[in-house]
Structures are given as C-alpha cells and as structure tokens.
C-alpha cells in the first residue's frame, strides 16, 4: 500500500532513494515519484513502475543530499502522472508523500477551495499538503503547520514533508501506516519498512501513531506528538541481512521463497521444540499461560493467506485443545458487532503485521477486554506492537506479493502453540505429543522431497496455461489448503479459481465440471480418503480433468488422475505443510507460462494498510 523512502545526510540522495523504492516496490507499483531539495524543491513523477521513473529522470538535475520518494498503490484517483506522489502545495514550496487514506479529504478540500486553493490531482494526499501550506501561510513553523494539519486529519497516514524554505529539515509522521526512521552517523533514513535502511544502518526507531519525527541536519533525532509532547522512542537493532532481500539466483522472489520453505519451517520451530524433554517452549504462551488455560474460546483473525492459516489452526486447536475456535475475516469482524468476552483470546495472524483490518480487529477485541496474541513475520510491525503477547514466524522477508513461506511458517507456529497449550492443559498425552513433535521436525526434509519434483510439476503445469477456471477441493485439514491453492493461482495467473470443501461440490460447483475444467483435489491417505475418492469419481464421471495431490504409494487416485504429485506420509494435521507446496509451484509455473508478473501481480500490493 505505497512505499515511502526519505534521506537527509551527507550522501547523494538519489541513489539511496531509488534503491529504497525498488526494495519497497512490493507495496505498490502503479506510479512512482521523487522529490529532492537543494536550492530548489523539485518533484519528478510518472505512471508506472520504479524503472519507468528511473528512465524518466535520466539527465535531470538530481544532485542533492536530501529527498524523498514514493511508489504508489492507488486509492484515490487513477494511476497516472498527476496522481503520482510527491504532491506539491499550491505555491510549490512544500511537497508531501503519503501512504494511507485521508478519510475526511472531501470536507477539507471544500474548505481549502473556499480559501482560494486549487487542486491538480484527484488524491487525498494533495489535500494534506495544501492544508499544511494553509497553516504555514500564517507564519508558523513547518512543524507547527504539520501538527495543525494532522490534528484536522481523519484517517491513516505515513507522510514525509519537505519545504523549500526549510532546506535542512525533513518532517515525517505516522498514524496507522508504518514508518521506520534509520539513524546513521550525521544522517537519517525514512522508510515504510526497514529493507531500504538495512545497508546503511542497523539502528532504527519505529514511530508510534501520531508521532512526528523531526530530522534536522546536524542534530539528533527529535520526536514529538501531533499535540506537541516530546517522546523518547527506543532505538532498536535490526536483525535483517541484505541477502534476504535479494533473489539469490532465482528468477522470481516467489520461487526463491517457495524453495526457502525447508529452512523457514525449521526456523519457525527452531529453539521451540525440545525433543529431549518433550516440551515446547514459547515465551508468549508460558508468560500468559493462565489466559490460555482459562479462555472461554479462541478467535483467530486475519486476511487472505493468513486467514487460510487460521483455518488450519482452527482444526488443530479444536482437535488438540477441545476449545471452541472461530476464524474471522478481520475486515468483517471489525464492522460486525461481535459478542466478545474478557476471557476470550484473539489470535491475530499477519505476515506483514500491517494489515489495516487486522489491526482494527485487534483494537476492537482489546476494547472488550480480550487478550490479544499476535503471529507476525515482520519484526517490530504495527500488529506485533499492538498485541499483548505473540510469536514471530521467523520466515525472513517475504517479498513476492503472493504469500508462500509465510503460510507454512504461520501453520507451524499455530501447531506449536496448540501443542504447548495442550500439554499444559492435559488434553494431549505425552506419547502423542512426542509423535507430533517428531513428525514436525521431519517436515523440512519432506518439503525438500516435494521441491525436488519441481521439474515434474513445471512439466504438467504447461497443459493448464490457457485454462480459464479451476476448482480446488479438499476435506478436513485440506479444505484450507484448497482455498490457499486457488488463491495462489488466481492472484498471480489471473485464472479464475475456487476452493471448496470437496463434499460441497455437489451442492453447486459440480455444474461447472466438464472436460475443460481442471479439478485439483488434495487427496492424502489420511482423514476422509474414501469420501474424497468418491468426490473424485463424481468429477471423473463428468469428464473433469483431475490433478491430485496424493500420498506416496497411493494407487487408486493416481490411476484416476490426469496429473498427480506424490507427497510423503505425515501426521494428518501436518499435511497442509506438505500439500500446499505443489500447489504453490503449480500456480507459479502456470503464471510464468502465461507471462504474468509473478512477483508484482496487477492491482495487488504486499501489505494492505488501507481498509
Ligand atoms: O500481511 P498479511 O498476512 O496480513 O496479509 C494478508 C493478505 O493481504 C495476504 O495474505 C494476501 O492475501 C496475499 N496476497 C496472499 O498471497
């Protein structure tokens, strides 16, 4: 949802800004722009990706040691040159970049028009920069003008402001959208996440809502709130490394991230599973054990792929803990009037830790006294900081817009949580606990076995390049896998795909099946195998093309399949960790055959910081 970068210091700003934008391009890529401040405040912007901006600024005078840049995911106003950020104020003495949505922009705009302001774009951001100028025109400082403007603003923002008349000052603020300040020697960096900062400094400050960072050349970082109260934020040390942000020889980040899964799954359970004394150590659980032991029920909330991980979590928690679990789309939950108790636990799952709806769901549950547990991948993210306790997934940066390794890491962490609580609750025997723990430690090697079939999967995927629809079916633990497989295919290849509980097929979708319709069935030998075989027969009877995910050694489904992928045997509750892998690969190869932009699919953004 838009990426923002800023720099002030002794170095040349342009190369830092453009490199930063490339790291943040996963957040939005419909237009890009840059502003540099030297003797003048200059803005260059255009429709298209960061590479289009690079071409556009070729030969332009860009020499400056401070500036800011933006890559956009359009909310207000179509993606075009004019709506691209930065936005100038009327006098062109101020410029602003913005990530978020100003909800009351219409009323503010009306007032500004009455005061003689004219507008170039259709964006909410331009309203904000004009409002800052309106206040600044009364003779107050830039900081005061920004404070007054933000006090009138309803909505979410991460902004950076440059002023021609304040040549050594950069002001940044956030509410609801992320903003990180990097602190170097005599220099500051700003970015939506730490990835553009990491190669220059490891010292960062995560701004809190309604905080303003005042970055004055030659001075220390100063932070004030929009109500002018000075705050003293903690400086954190980043643990990222640069190689995690590069493709490492793979054609796409998505493929790299699929292939990282043996390691990322291992990293998710590393240090948490102690086979020698049959325990699982998760600090967030141990410190709040009474909450988990006395919870009336657990609500899991998330969006997209993370929501699918929650569905797997629901099956695992209910089986192991015998406690009711509800899984909620955060976007629905936040606007319903859900019945919430102060002995409820809300588990919020998010790769980015920035999904606006999930954050709002947390605030809602918190206001009813529920205990909030977060499962996030991005360290220091808004959701990680808004929860009472939590566990990181440790999957490393996920840059491909389609979530892959985050999903398997989330399922791993949910499994560990359920096992840890079940042991304390006494709802699992020590023998069973050991069996599942051992099975979990064997998963990375089994994922590698599946990844070794990538060529095979690529080979048969080409037959589905021109398909228009696809149906994904699974039962029990594999119903969420069907949903996830369908989501992967549709978001990167633009093929319409639906995931369904296998048995539900005959209540409607069966009408769609003919020889043109590929049906992907997750049919491992555990759970409801015989029932799934019957569902497969129903597909075959209608001439559907069957792609199956089967357990090694299966004969029945193999013989019915047009194509199949064998996965190794494991515990039923762990099958999603294996069955998802071939579906990720299949979606990837089909999208590549269709020449789609796999890492940056159209209309999407990696982290959805608007509702
Ligand atoms: O960062 P989050 O896990 O909160 O993101 C949730 C969804 O936006 C995300 O999973 C999205 O559906 C992905 N594009 C799926 O691949």
Coordinates of C-alpha atoms and ligand atoms in Angstrom, one line a residue:
X1 CA 0.0 0.0 0.0
X2 CA 2.5 2.6 -1.2
X3 CA 6.2 2.6 -0.2
X4 CA 7.9 5.7 1.1
X5 CA 11.6 6.5 1.5
X6 CA 13.5 9.5 2.7
X7 CA 17.1 10.6 3.2
X8 CA 18.9 13.5 4.8
X9 CA 22.6 13.5 5.4
X10 CA 26.0 13.9 3.6
X11 CA 25.5 11.4 0.8
X12 CA 23.9 11.8 -2.6
X13 CA 20.2 11.2 -2.0
X14 CA 19.0 10.0 -5.4
X15 CA 20.8 6.5 -5.5
X16 CA 19.6 5.8 -1.9
X17 CA 16.0 6.8 -2.7
X18 CA 15.8 4.9 -6.0
X19 CA 17.3 1.7 -4.4
X20 CA 14.9 2.1 -1.5
X21 CA 11.9 2.4 -3.8
X22 CA 13.0 -0.9 -5.5
X23 CA 13.0 -2.6 -2.2
X24 CA 9.6 -1.3 -1.4
X25 CA 8.1 -1.8 -4.8
X26 CA 6.2 -4.9 -3.5
X27 CA 4.0 -2.4 -1.6
X28 CA 2.6 -0.8 -4.8
X29 CA 3.8 -0.3 -8.3
X30 CA 1.3 1.8 -10.3
X31 CA 3.3 5.0 -10.3
X32 CA 6.4 6.4 -8.6
X33 CA 8.0 9.7 -7.9
X34 CA 10.8 11.6 -6.2
X35 CA 11.4 15.0 -4.7
X36 CA 14.8 16.4 -4.0
X37 CA 15.7 19.5 -2.1
X38 CA 18.8 21.6 -2.9
X39 CA 18.4 25.2 -3.8
X40 CA 15.1 24.3 -5.1
X41 CA 12.3 21.8 -4.3
X42 CA 12.0 19.6 -7.3
X43 CA 9.4 16.9 -8.0
X44 CA 9.7 14.2 -10.7
X45 CA 7.0 11.6 -11.1
X46 CA 5.3 9.4 -13.6
X47 CA 2.9 6.5 -14.1
X48 CA 4.4 3.0 -14.0
X49 CA 7.0 1.2 -12.0
X50 CA 10.2 2.4 -10.4
X51 CA 12.1 1.5 -13.6
X52 CA 9.8 4.0 -15.5
X53 CA 10.7 6.7 -13.0
X54 CA 14.4 5.9 -13.5
X55 CA 14.1 6.3 -17.2
X56 CA 12.0 9.5 -16.7
X57 CA 14.6 11.2 -14.6
X58 CA 17.6 10.4 -16.8
X59 CA 19.5 13.6 -17.5
X60 CA 17.5 15.6 -14.9
X61 CA 19.5 17.6 -12.4
X62 CA 19.2 15.4 -9.3
X63 CA 22.2 16.4 -7.3
X64 CA 21.0 16.8 -3.6
X65 CA 21.7 15.4 -0.2
X66 CA 18.2 15.2 0.9
X67 CA 15.0 14.0 -0.7
X68 CA 12.1 11.6 -0.6
X69 CA 10.5 9.1 -2.9
X70 CA 7.2 7.1 -3.3
X71 CA 5.9 4.1 -5.0
X72 CA 2.1 4.1 -5.2
X73 CA -0.8 1.7 -4.9
X74 CA -3.7 3.9 -6.0
X75 CA -6.6 4.5 -3.6
X76 CA -7.9 8.0 -4.5
X77 CA -7.5 8.8 -8.2
X78 CA -6.5 6.5 -11.0
X79 CA -2.8 5.7 -11.5
X80 CA -1.4 8.4 -13.8
X81 CA 1.3 11.0 -13.8
X82 CA -0.7 13.7 -12.0
X83 CA -1.9 11.5 -9.2
X84 CA 1.6 10.0 -8.6
X85 CA 3.4 11.3 -5.4
X86 CA 5.1 13.6 -4.3
X87 CA 2.4 16.3 -4.4
X88 CA 3.3 19.9 -4.4
X89 CA 1.4 22.5 -2.4
X90 CA -0.1 25.4 -4.4
X91 CA 3.0 27.6 -4.1
X92 CA 5.2 24.6 -4.8
X93 CA 7.2 25.4 -1.7
X94 CA 6.1 22.2 0.0
X95 CA 5.9 18.6 -1.1
X96 CA 4.4 15.6 0.6
X97 CA 4.5 11.8 0.0
X98 CA 1.8 9.7 1.8
X99 CA 0.9 6.1 2.5
X100 CA -2.6 5.7 3.8
X101 CA -6.0 7.3 3.3
X102 CA -7.2 10.7 4.5
X103 CA -10.9 9.9 5.1
X104 CA -12.2 13.5 5.6
X105 CA -10.3 14.8 2.5
X106 CA -13.6 15.9 0.8
X107 CA -14.6 18.3 3.5
X108 CA -11.1 19.6 4.0
X109 CA -10.8 20.1 0.2
X110 CA -14.0 22.1 0.1
X111 CA -12.7 24.4 2.9
X112 CA -9.4 24.9 1.1
X113 CA -11.1 25.6 -2.3
X114 CA -13.2 28.3 -0.5
X115 CA -9.8 29.7 0.8
X116 CA -8.5 30.0 -2.8
X117 CA -6.6 26.8 -3.2
X118 CA -6.8 25.0 -6.5
X119 CA -6.0 21.3 -7.0
X120 CA -4.2 19.4 -9.7
X121 CA -4.9 15.8 -8.8
X122 CA -7.7 13.6 -7.5
X123 CA -5.8 12.4 -4.5
X124 CA -6.5 12.8 -0.8
X125 CA -2.7 13.5 -0.3
X126 CA -2.8 16.8 -2.2
X127 CA -5.4 18.0 0.3
X128 CA -3.0 17.3 3.1
X129 CA -0.1 19.2 1.5
X130 CA -2.4 22.2 0.8
X131 CA -3.7 22.1 4.3
X132 CA -0.1 22.2 5.7
X133 CA 0.6 25.2 3.4
X134 CA -2.6 26.9 4.5
X135 CA -1.4 26.8 8.1
X136 CA 2.2 27.6 7.2
X137 CA 1.0 30.7 5.4
X138 CA 0.0 32.2 8.8
X139 CA 3.7 32.5 9.6
X140 CA 4.2 29.5 11.9
X141 CA 6.9 26.9 11.6
X142 CA 6.8 23.8 9.4
X143 CA 6.4 21.6 12.4
X144 CA 3.5 23.6 13.8
X145 CA 1.8 23.6 10.4
X146 CA 2.2 19.8 10.1
X147 CA 0.8 19.4 13.7
X148 CA -2.2 21.6 13.0
X149 CA -2.9 19.8 9.7
X150 CA -2.6 16.3 11.2
X151 CA -4.9 17.3 14.1
X152 CA -7.6 18.0 11.5
X153 CA -7.0 14.8 9.6
X154 CA -9.1 11.7 10.0
X155 CA -7.7 8.5 8.6
X156 CA -4.3 6.8 8.2
X157 CA -1.0 8.3 7.2
X158 CA 2.7 7.9 7.0
X159 CA 4.0 11.1 5.5
X160 CA 7.2 12.9 4.7
X161 CA 7.2 16.6 4.2
X162 CA 9.8 18.8 2.5
X163 CA 9.8 22.6 2.5
X164 CA 11.8 24.8 0.1
X165 CA 12.1 27.3 2.9
X166 CA 13.5 24.8 5.4
X167 CA 16.4 23.4 3.5
X168 CA 17.9 21.3 6.3
X169 CA 14.7 19.8 7.7
X170 CA 12.7 16.8 6.9
X171 CA 9.5 16.0 8.8
X172 CA 7.8 12.7 8.9
X173 CA 4.7 11.4 10.8
X174 CA 2.6 8.3 11.1
X175 CA -0.8 7.1 12.2
X176 CA -2.0 3.7 11.1
X177 CA 0.6 3.3 8.4
X178 CA 4.1 2.1 9.2
X179 CA 7.2 4.4 9.2
X180 CA 10.7 3.5 10.3
X181 CA 13.5 6.0 11.0
X182 CA 17.1 4.8 10.4
X183 CA 19.7 6.6 12.4
X184 CA 23.2 6.8 10.9
X185 CA 26.2 9.0 11.6
X186 CA 25.0 12.5 10.8
X187 CA 22.3 11.1 8.6
X188 CA 18.7 9.9 8.8
X189 CA 16.7 7.5 6.6
X190 CA 13.0 7.0 6.4
X191 CA 11.1 4.1 5.0
X192 CA 7.9 2.1 5.2
X193 CA 9.9 -0.9 6.4
X194 CA 13.5 -1.5 7.3
X195 CA 14.5 -3.0 3.9
X196 CA 15.8 0.2 2.3
X197 CA 17.6 1.1 5.5
X198 CA 19.5 -2.0 6.4
X199 CA 22.5 -1.5 4.2
X200 CA 23.3 1.9 5.8
X201 CA 22.5 1.4 9.5
X202 CA 21.0 -1.2 11.9
X203 CA 19.7 1.4 14.3
X204 CA 16.1 2.2 13.8
X205 CA 13.1 3.8 15.6
X206 CA 9.6 2.6 14.8
X207 CA 7.4 5.7 15.0
X208 CA 4.2 5.2 17.0
X209 CA 0.8 6.6 16.0
X210 CA 0.6 10.4 16.0
X211 CA 4.3 10.8 16.4
X212 CA 6.3 13.2 14.3
X213 CA 10.0 12.7 13.5
X214 CA 11.9 15.9 13.2
X215 CA 15.0 15.2 11.1
X216 CA 17.2 18.3 11.2
X217 CA 20.6 18.1 9.5
X218 CA 23.4 18.0 12.1
X219 CA 21.1 17.4 15.1
X220 CA 19.9 14.4 17.0
X221 CA 16.5 12.7 16.2
X222 CA 13.7 14.5 17.9
X223 CA 10.2 13.1 18.1
X224 CA 7.1 14.9 19.1
X225 CA 3.4 14.0 19.0
X226 CA 0.9 15.9 16.9
X227 CA -0.1 17.5 20.2
X228 CA 3.5 18.7 20.7
X229 CA 4.5 16.4 23.5
X230 CA 8.1 15.3 23.2
X231 CA 8.7 11.5 23.2
X232 CA 11.8 9.5 23.5
X233 CA 11.4 6.3 21.4
X234 CA 13.6 3.2 21.9
X235 CA 16.3 2.6 19.3
X236 CA 16.0 -1.0 18.0
X237 CA 18.8 -3.0 16.3
X238 CA 17.8 -4.6 13.0
X239 CA 18.5 -8.3 12.6
X240 CA 17.8 -8.4 8.8
X241 CA 20.6 -9.1 6.3
X242 CA 20.9 -7.9 2.8
X243 CA 21.0 -11.4 1.1
X244 CA 17.5 -12.0 2.5
X245 CA 16.3 -9.1 0.3
X246 CA 17.8 -10.4 -3.0
X247 CA 16.7 -13.0 -5.4
X248 CA 19.8 -15.1 -4.9
X249 CA 19.8 -16.5 -8.4
X250 CA 16.1 -17.3 -8.7
X251 CA 14.1 -15.9 -11.5
X252 CA 11.5 -14.5 -9.0
X253 CA 11.2 -13.8 -5.3
X254 CA 8.2 -16.1 -5.2
X255 CA 10.2 -19.1 -6.4
X256 CA 13.0 -18.3 -4.0
X257 CA 10.6 -18.1 -1.2
X258 CA 8.9 -21.4 -2.1
X259 CA 12.3 -23.0 -2.1
X260 CA 13.2 -21.5 1.2
X261 CA 10.5 -23.4 3.0
X262 CA 12.5 -26.2 4.4
X263 CA 14.6 -23.6 6.1
X264 CA 11.8 -21.3 7.1
X265 CA 9.7 -24.0 8.6
X266 CA 12.8 -25.2 10.5
X267 CA 13.4 -21.6 11.7
X268 CA 9.8 -21.4 12.9
X269 CA 10.2 -24.3 15.3
X270 CA 14.0 -23.9 16.0
X271 CA 14.6 -23.4 19.7
X272 CA 10.9 -24.0 20.4
X273 CA 10.8 -27.8 20.2
X274 CA 12.8 -29.7 22.9
X275 CA 12.5 -33.4 21.9
X276 CA 14.9 -34.4 24.7
X277 CA 12.5 -33.4 27.4
X278 CA 9.3 -33.5 25.4
X279 CA 8.4 -29.8 25.7
X280 CA 7.6 -26.9 23.6
X281 CA 8.9 -23.5 24.7
X282 CA 7.1 -20.4 23.5
X283 CA 7.7 -17.4 25.7
X284 CA 4.4 -15.7 24.8
X285 CA 2.5 -18.8 25.9
X286 CA 4.4 -19.5 29.1
X287 CA 4.2 -15.9 30.3
X288 CA 0.4 -15.9 29.8
X289 CA -0.5 -19.5 30.4
X290 CA -3.4 -18.7 32.7
X291 CA -5.1 -16.8 29.9
X292 CA -4.8 -19.8 27.6
X293 CA -5.9 -22.3 30.3
X294 CA -8.9 -20.2 31.3
X295 CA -10.0 -19.0 27.9
X296 CA -13.7 -19.4 27.0
X297 CA -12.9 -19.6 23.4
X298 CA -10.3 -18.5 20.8
X299 CA -11.0 -16.2 17.9
X300 CA -8.5 -16.2 15.1
X301 CA -8.5 -13.3 12.7
X302 CA -6.6 -12.4 9.6
X303 CA -6.9 -11.7 5.9
X304 CA -6.0 -13.6 2.7
X305 CA -3.5 -16.4 3.0
X306 CA -3.1 -15.7 6.8
X307 CA -6.8 -16.3 7.1
X308 CA -6.3 -19.7 5.5
X309 CA -3.5 -20.4 8.0
X310 CA -6.0 -19.6 10.7
X311 CA -8.4 -22.1 9.3
X312 CA -5.8 -24.8 9.6
X313 CA -5.2 -23.5 13.1
X314 CA -8.8 -23.9 14.0
X315 CA -8.8 -27.6 13.1
X316 CA -5.6 -28.1 15.1
X317 CA -6.6 -26.2 18.1
X318 CA -10.0 -27.8 18.3
X319 CA -8.6 -31.3 17.9
X320 CA -5.8 -30.8 20.5
X321 CA -7.3 -28.3 23.0
X322 CA -11.0 -29.1 22.8
X323 CA -11.8 -25.4 23.0
X324 CA -14.1 -23.6 20.6
X325 CA -12.3 -21.7 17.9
X326 CA -13.8 -19.2 15.5
X327 CA -12.0 -17.9 12.4
X328 CA -12.9 -14.4 11.3
X329 CA -12.0 -12.3 8.3
X330 CA -10.7 -9.2 10.1
X331 CA -12.4 -6.9 7.6
X332 CA -15.8 -8.5 8.6
X333 CA -15.1 -8.9 12.3
X334 CA -14.2 -5.2 12.8
X335 CA -17.5 -4.0 11.5
X336 CA -19.8 -6.6 12.9
X337 CA -21.0 -6.3 16.4
X338 CA -19.3 -9.4 17.6
X339 CA -20.0 -10.8 21.0
X340 CA -16.8 -10.6 22.9
X341 CA -15.9 -11.6 26.4
X342 CA -12.9 -10.6 28.6
X343 CA -11.9 -14.2 28.8
X344 CA -11.7 -14.5 25.0
X345 CA -8.4 -14.8 23.3
X346 CA -7.9 -13.2 19.9
X347 CA -5.1 -14.6 17.8
X348 CA -4.2 -12.1 15.0
X349 CA -2.1 -13.6 12.2
X350 CA -0.3 -11.4 9.7
X351 CA 2.8 -11.8 7.6
X352 CA 3.4 -8.0 7.2
X353 CA 2.0 -7.1 10.6
X354 CA 0.5 -4.0 8.9
X355 CA -2.9 -5.2 7.5
X356 CA -5.2 -2.4 8.5
X357 CA -8.3 -4.6 9.0
X358 CA -6.4 -7.0 11.3
X359 CA -5.1 -4.1 13.3
X360 CA -8.6 -2.7 13.7
X361 CA -9.9 -6.1 14.7
X362 CA -7.2 -6.2 17.4
X363 CA -8.3 -2.7 18.7
X364 CA -11.9 -3.8 18.8
X365 CA -11.2 -7.0 20.7
X366 CA -8.9 -5.1 23.1
X367 CA -11.6 -2.6 23.9
X368 CA -13.8 -5.6 25.1
X369 CA -11.0 -6.8 27.3
X370 CA -9.9 -9.8 25.2
X371 CA -6.3 -11.0 25.4
X372 CA -4.5 -10.4 22.1
X373 CA -1.9 -12.8 20.8
X374 CA -0.1 -11.9 17.5
X375 CA 1.6 -14.2 15.0
X376 CA 3.6 -11.9 12.7
X377 CA 6.5 -12.3 10.4
X378 CA 7.8 -8.7 10.3
X379 CA 9.6 -7.8 13.5
X380 CA 8.5 -4.6 15.1
X381 CA 5.4 -4.3 12.8
X382 CA 2.3 -2.4 14.0
X383 CA 0.4 -5.6 14.8
X384 CA 3.4 -7.1 16.6
X385 CA 3.4 -4.0 18.8
X386 CA -0.3 -3.8 19.3
X387 CA -0.7 -7.2 20.8
X388 CA -0.4 -8.3 24.4
X389 CA 2.0 -11.1 23.5
X390 CA 2.9 -13.1 20.5
X391 CA 5.3 -15.2 18.5
X392 CA 7.3 -14.3 15.4
X393 CA 7.2 -16.8 12.5
X394 CA 10.9 -16.2 11.6
X395 CA 10.3 -16.8 7.9
X396 CA 12.5 -13.9 6.9
X397 CA 11.4 -11.1 4.5
X398 CA 8.7 -12.2 2.1
X399 CA 8.9 -10.0 -1.0
X400 CA 6.8 -11.9 -3.6
X401 CA 3.3 -10.5 -3.3
X402 CA 1.8 -14.0 -3.3
X403 CA 2.4 -15.3 0.2
X404 CA 4.1 -18.7 0.4
X405 CA 6.7 -19.3 3.1
X406 CA 4.7 -17.1 5.5
X407 CA 1.8 -19.5 5.2
X408 CA 3.8 -22.6 6.2
X409 CA 5.6 -20.7 8.9
X410 CA 2.2 -19.5 10.3
X411 CA 0.8 -23.1 10.3
X412 CA 4.0 -24.3 12.0
X413 CA 3.7 -21.6 14.8
X414 CA 0.0 -22.4 15.3
X415 CA 0.8 -26.1 15.6
X416 CA 3.4 -25.4 18.2
X417 CA 1.1 -23.1 20.1
X418 CA -1.6 -25.8 20.2
X419 CA 0.8 -28.5 21.3
X420 CA 2.3 -26.3 24.0
X421 CA -1.1 -25.3 25.4
X422 CA -2.5 -28.9 25.1
X423 CA 0.4 -30.3 27.1
X424 CA -0.2 -27.8 29.9
X425 CA -4.0 -28.3 29.7
X426 CA -3.5 -32.1 29.8
X427 CA -5.6 -32.6 26.6
X428 CA -2.7 -34.5 24.9
X429 CA -0.8 -37.5 26.1
X430 CA 3.0 -37.3 26.4
X431 CA 3.3 -40.1 23.8
X432 CA 1.0 -38.3 21.3
X433 CA 2.8 -35.0 21.8
X434 CA 6.1 -36.7 21.1
X435 CA 4.8 -38.3 17.9
X436 CA 3.6 -35.0 16.5
X437 CA 6.7 -33.1 17.6
X438 CA 8.9 -35.7 15.8
X439 CA 6.7 -35.5 12.7
X440 CA 7.0 -31.7 12.7
X441 CA 10.8 -31.9 12.8
X442 CA 10.7 -34.2 9.8
X443 CA 8.6 -31.8 7.8
X444 CA 11.6 -29.7 6.3
X445 CA 13.2 -32.8 4.8
X446 CA 9.8 -33.8 3.3
X447 CA 9.3 -30.4 1.9
X448 CA 12.7 -30.8 0.2
X449 CA 11.5 -34.1 -1.3
X450 CA 8.5 -32.3 -2.8
X451 CA 10.6 -29.4 -4.1
X452 CA 12.7 -31.9 -5.9
X453 CA 9.7 -32.6 -8.1
X454 CA 9.6 -29.0 -9.3
X455 CA 10.5 -30.0 -12.8
X456 CA 7.7 -32.6 -12.9
X457 CA 5.2 -30.0 -11.7
X458 CA 6.5 -27.4 -14.2
X459 CA 6.2 -30.0 -17.0
X460 CA 2.5 -30.8 -16.4
X461 CA 1.6 -27.2 -15.5
X462 CA 2.1 -26.1 -19.1
X463 CA -1.0 -28.1 -20.0
X464 CA -3.0 -25.7 -17.9
X465 CA -1.6 -22.4 -19.3
X466 CA -4.8 -21.5 -21.2
X467 CA -7.3 -22.8 -18.7
X468 CA -9.9 -20.2 -17.7
X469 CA -11.2 -21.7 -14.5
X470 CA -10.1 -24.2 -11.9
X471 CA -11.7 -25.9 -8.9
X472 CA -9.7 -26.9 -5.8
X473 CA -11.2 -29.5 -3.5
X474 CA -10.1 -30.7 -0.1
X475 CA -11.7 -32.0 3.1
X476 CA -10.9 -31.5 6.8
X477 CA -7.4 -30.2 7.2
X478 CA -7.1 -29.9 3.5
X479 CA -10.1 -27.7 2.8
X480 CA -8.0 -24.6 3.8
X481 CA -5.2 -26.0 1.5
X482 CA -7.8 -26.0 -1.4
X483 CA -8.6 -22.4 -0.6
X484 CA -5.0 -21.4 -0.5
X485 CA -4.2 -23.3 -3.7
X486 CA -7.0 -21.4 -5.5
X487 CA -5.9 -18.1 -4.1
X488 CA -2.3 -18.6 -5.3
X489 CA -3.5 -19.5 -8.8
X490 CA -5.9 -16.6 -9.2
X491 CA -3.7 -13.8 -7.8
X492 CA -0.7 -14.5 -9.9
X493 CA -2.1 -16.0 -13.1
X494 CA -5.5 -14.2 -13.3
X495 CA -7.2 -17.6 -13.8
X496 CA -10.5 -17.8 -12.0
X497 CA -10.1 -20.5 -9.3
X498 CA -12.3 -21.5 -6.4
X499 CA -11.5 -23.6 -3.4
X500 CA -14.3 -25.8 -2.0
X501 CA -14.8 -28.4 0.7
X502 CA -14.8 -31.5 -1.5
X503 CA -18.3 -32.6 -0.4
X504 CA -19.8 -29.3 -1.1
X505 CA -19.0 -29.7 -4.8
X506 CA -22.3 -31.4 -5.4
X507 CA -24.2 -28.6 -3.9
X508 CA -23.5 -26.3 -6.9
X509 CA -20.0 -26.2 -8.4
X510 CA -20.4 -29.7 -9.9
X511 CA -22.5 -27.9 -12.6
X512 CA -19.3 -26.3 -13.8
X513 CA -17.4 -29.5 -14.4
X514 CA -16.8 -30.6 -18.0
X515 CA -13.7 -31.6 -20.0
X516 CA -12.5 -28.0 -19.9
X517 CA -12.4 -27.8 -16.1
X518 CA -9.3 -28.8 -14.2
X519 CA -10.1 -30.0 -10.7
X520 CA -7.3 -30.1 -8.2
X521 CA -8.0 -32.5 -5.4
X522 CA -6.0 -32.8 -2.2
X523 CA -6.4 -36.5 -1.5
X524 CA -3.9 -37.8 1.0
X525 CA -4.4 -41.2 2.6
X526 CA -5.4 -39.7 6.0
X527 CA -8.7 -38.2 7.1
X528 CA -11.5 -38.8 4.8
X529 CA -9.7 -40.6 2.0
X530 CA -12.6 -42.8 0.9
X531 CA -15.0 -39.9 0.8
X532 CA -12.6 -37.9 -1.3
X533 CA -12.2 -40.8 -3.7
X534 CA -16.0 -40.7 -4.1
X535 CA -15.8 -37.0 -4.9
X536 CA -13.1 -37.7 -7.4
X537 CA -15.3 -40.3 -9.1
X538 CA -18.0 -37.6 -9.3
X539 CA -15.5 -35.3 -11.1
X540 CA -14.4 -38.1 -13.5
X541 CA -17.9 -39.1 -14.3
X542 CA -18.4 -35.5 -15.7
X543 CA -15.1 -35.7 -17.6
X544 CA -13.3 -33.1 -15.4
X545 CA -9.5 -33.1 -15.7
X546 CA -8.1 -34.3 -12.4
X547 CA -4.9 -33.1 -10.8
X548 CA -4.3 -34.8 -7.5
X549 CA -2.1 -34.4 -4.5
X550 CA -1.7 -37.9 -3.1
X551 CA 0.4 -39.8 -0.5
X552 CA 3.3 -41.7 -1.9
X553 CA 2.3 -45.2 -2.8
X554 CA -1.4 -44.3 -3.5
X555 CA -2.7 -46.3 -6.5
X556 CA -6.5 -45.6 -6.6
X557 CA -6.4 -41.8 -7.0
X558 CA -3.2 -42.0 -9.1
X559 CA -5.0 -44.1 -11.7
X560 CA -7.9 -41.7 -11.9
X561 CA -5.6 -38.6 -12.3
X562 CA -4.6 -36.8 -15.4
X563 CA -1.6 -35.5 -13.4
X564 CA -0.6 -36.1 -9.8
X565 CA 2.1 -35.1 -7.2
X566 CA 3.0 -37.5 -4.5
X567 CA 3.8 -36.1 -1.1
X568 CA 5.4 -38.1 1.8
X569 CA 3.3 -39.5 4.6
X570 CA 2.9 -37.4 7.7
X571 CA 0.5 -36.7 10.6
X572 CA -2.9 -35.7 9.3
X573 CA -2.7 -32.2 11.0
X574 CA 0.7 -31.6 9.3
X575 CA -0.4 -32.4 5.8
X576 CA -1.2 -28.8 4.9
X577 CA 2.5 -28.1 5.4
X578 CA 3.3 -30.5 2.6
X579 CA 0.2 -30.4 0.3
X580 CA 0.5 -26.6 -0.1
X581 CA 4.0 -26.8 -1.7
X582 CA 3.0 -28.4 -5.1
X583 CA 0.0 -26.0 -5.3
X584 CA 2.4 -23.0 -4.9
X585 CA 4.7 -24.4 -7.6
X586 CA 1.8 -25.2 -9.9
X587 CA 0.4 -21.7 -9.6
X588 CA 3.9 -20.2 -10.1
X589 CA 4.7 -22.2 -13.3
X590 CA 1.3 -21.6 -14.8
X591 CA 1.7 -17.8 -14.2
X592 CA 5.2 -17.9 -15.7
X593 CA 3.8 -19.8 -18.8
X594 CA 1.2 -17.1 -19.1
X595 CA 4.0 -14.4 -18.9
X596 CA 2.4 -12.8 -15.8
X597 CA 4.4 -10.6 -13.5
X598 CA 4.6 -13.2 -10.7
X599 CA 6.2 -11.0 -8.0
X600 CA 4.0 -8.0 -8.7
X601 CA 0.6 -9.1 -9.9
X602 CA -1.7 -6.5 -11.2
X603 CA -3.8 -4.5 -8.8
X604 CA -2.2 -6.1 -5.7
X605 CA 0.1 -4.9 -3.0
X606 CA 2.0 -6.9 -0.4
X607 CA 0.8 -5.2 2.6
X608 CA -2.7 -3.8 2.7
X609 CA -2.6 -0.8 5.0
X610 CA -6.0 0.6 3.9
X611 CA -9.4 -0.9 4.5
Ligands
LIG1 O1 0.4 -9.4 5.7 P1 -0.8 -10.2 5.9 O2 -0.5 -11.6 6.2 O3 -1.7 -9.6 7.0 O4 -1.6 -10.1 4.6 C1 -2.8 -10.7 4.4 C2 -3.2 -10.7 2.9 O5 -3.2 -9.5 2.4 C3 -2.2 -11.6 2.1 O6 -2.2 -12.9 2.6 C4 -2.7 -11.7 0.6 O7 -3.9 -12.4 0.5 C5 -1.6 -12.3 -0.2 N1 -1.5 -11.7 -1.5 C6 -1.9 -13.8 -0.5 O8 -0.9 -14.4 -1.3

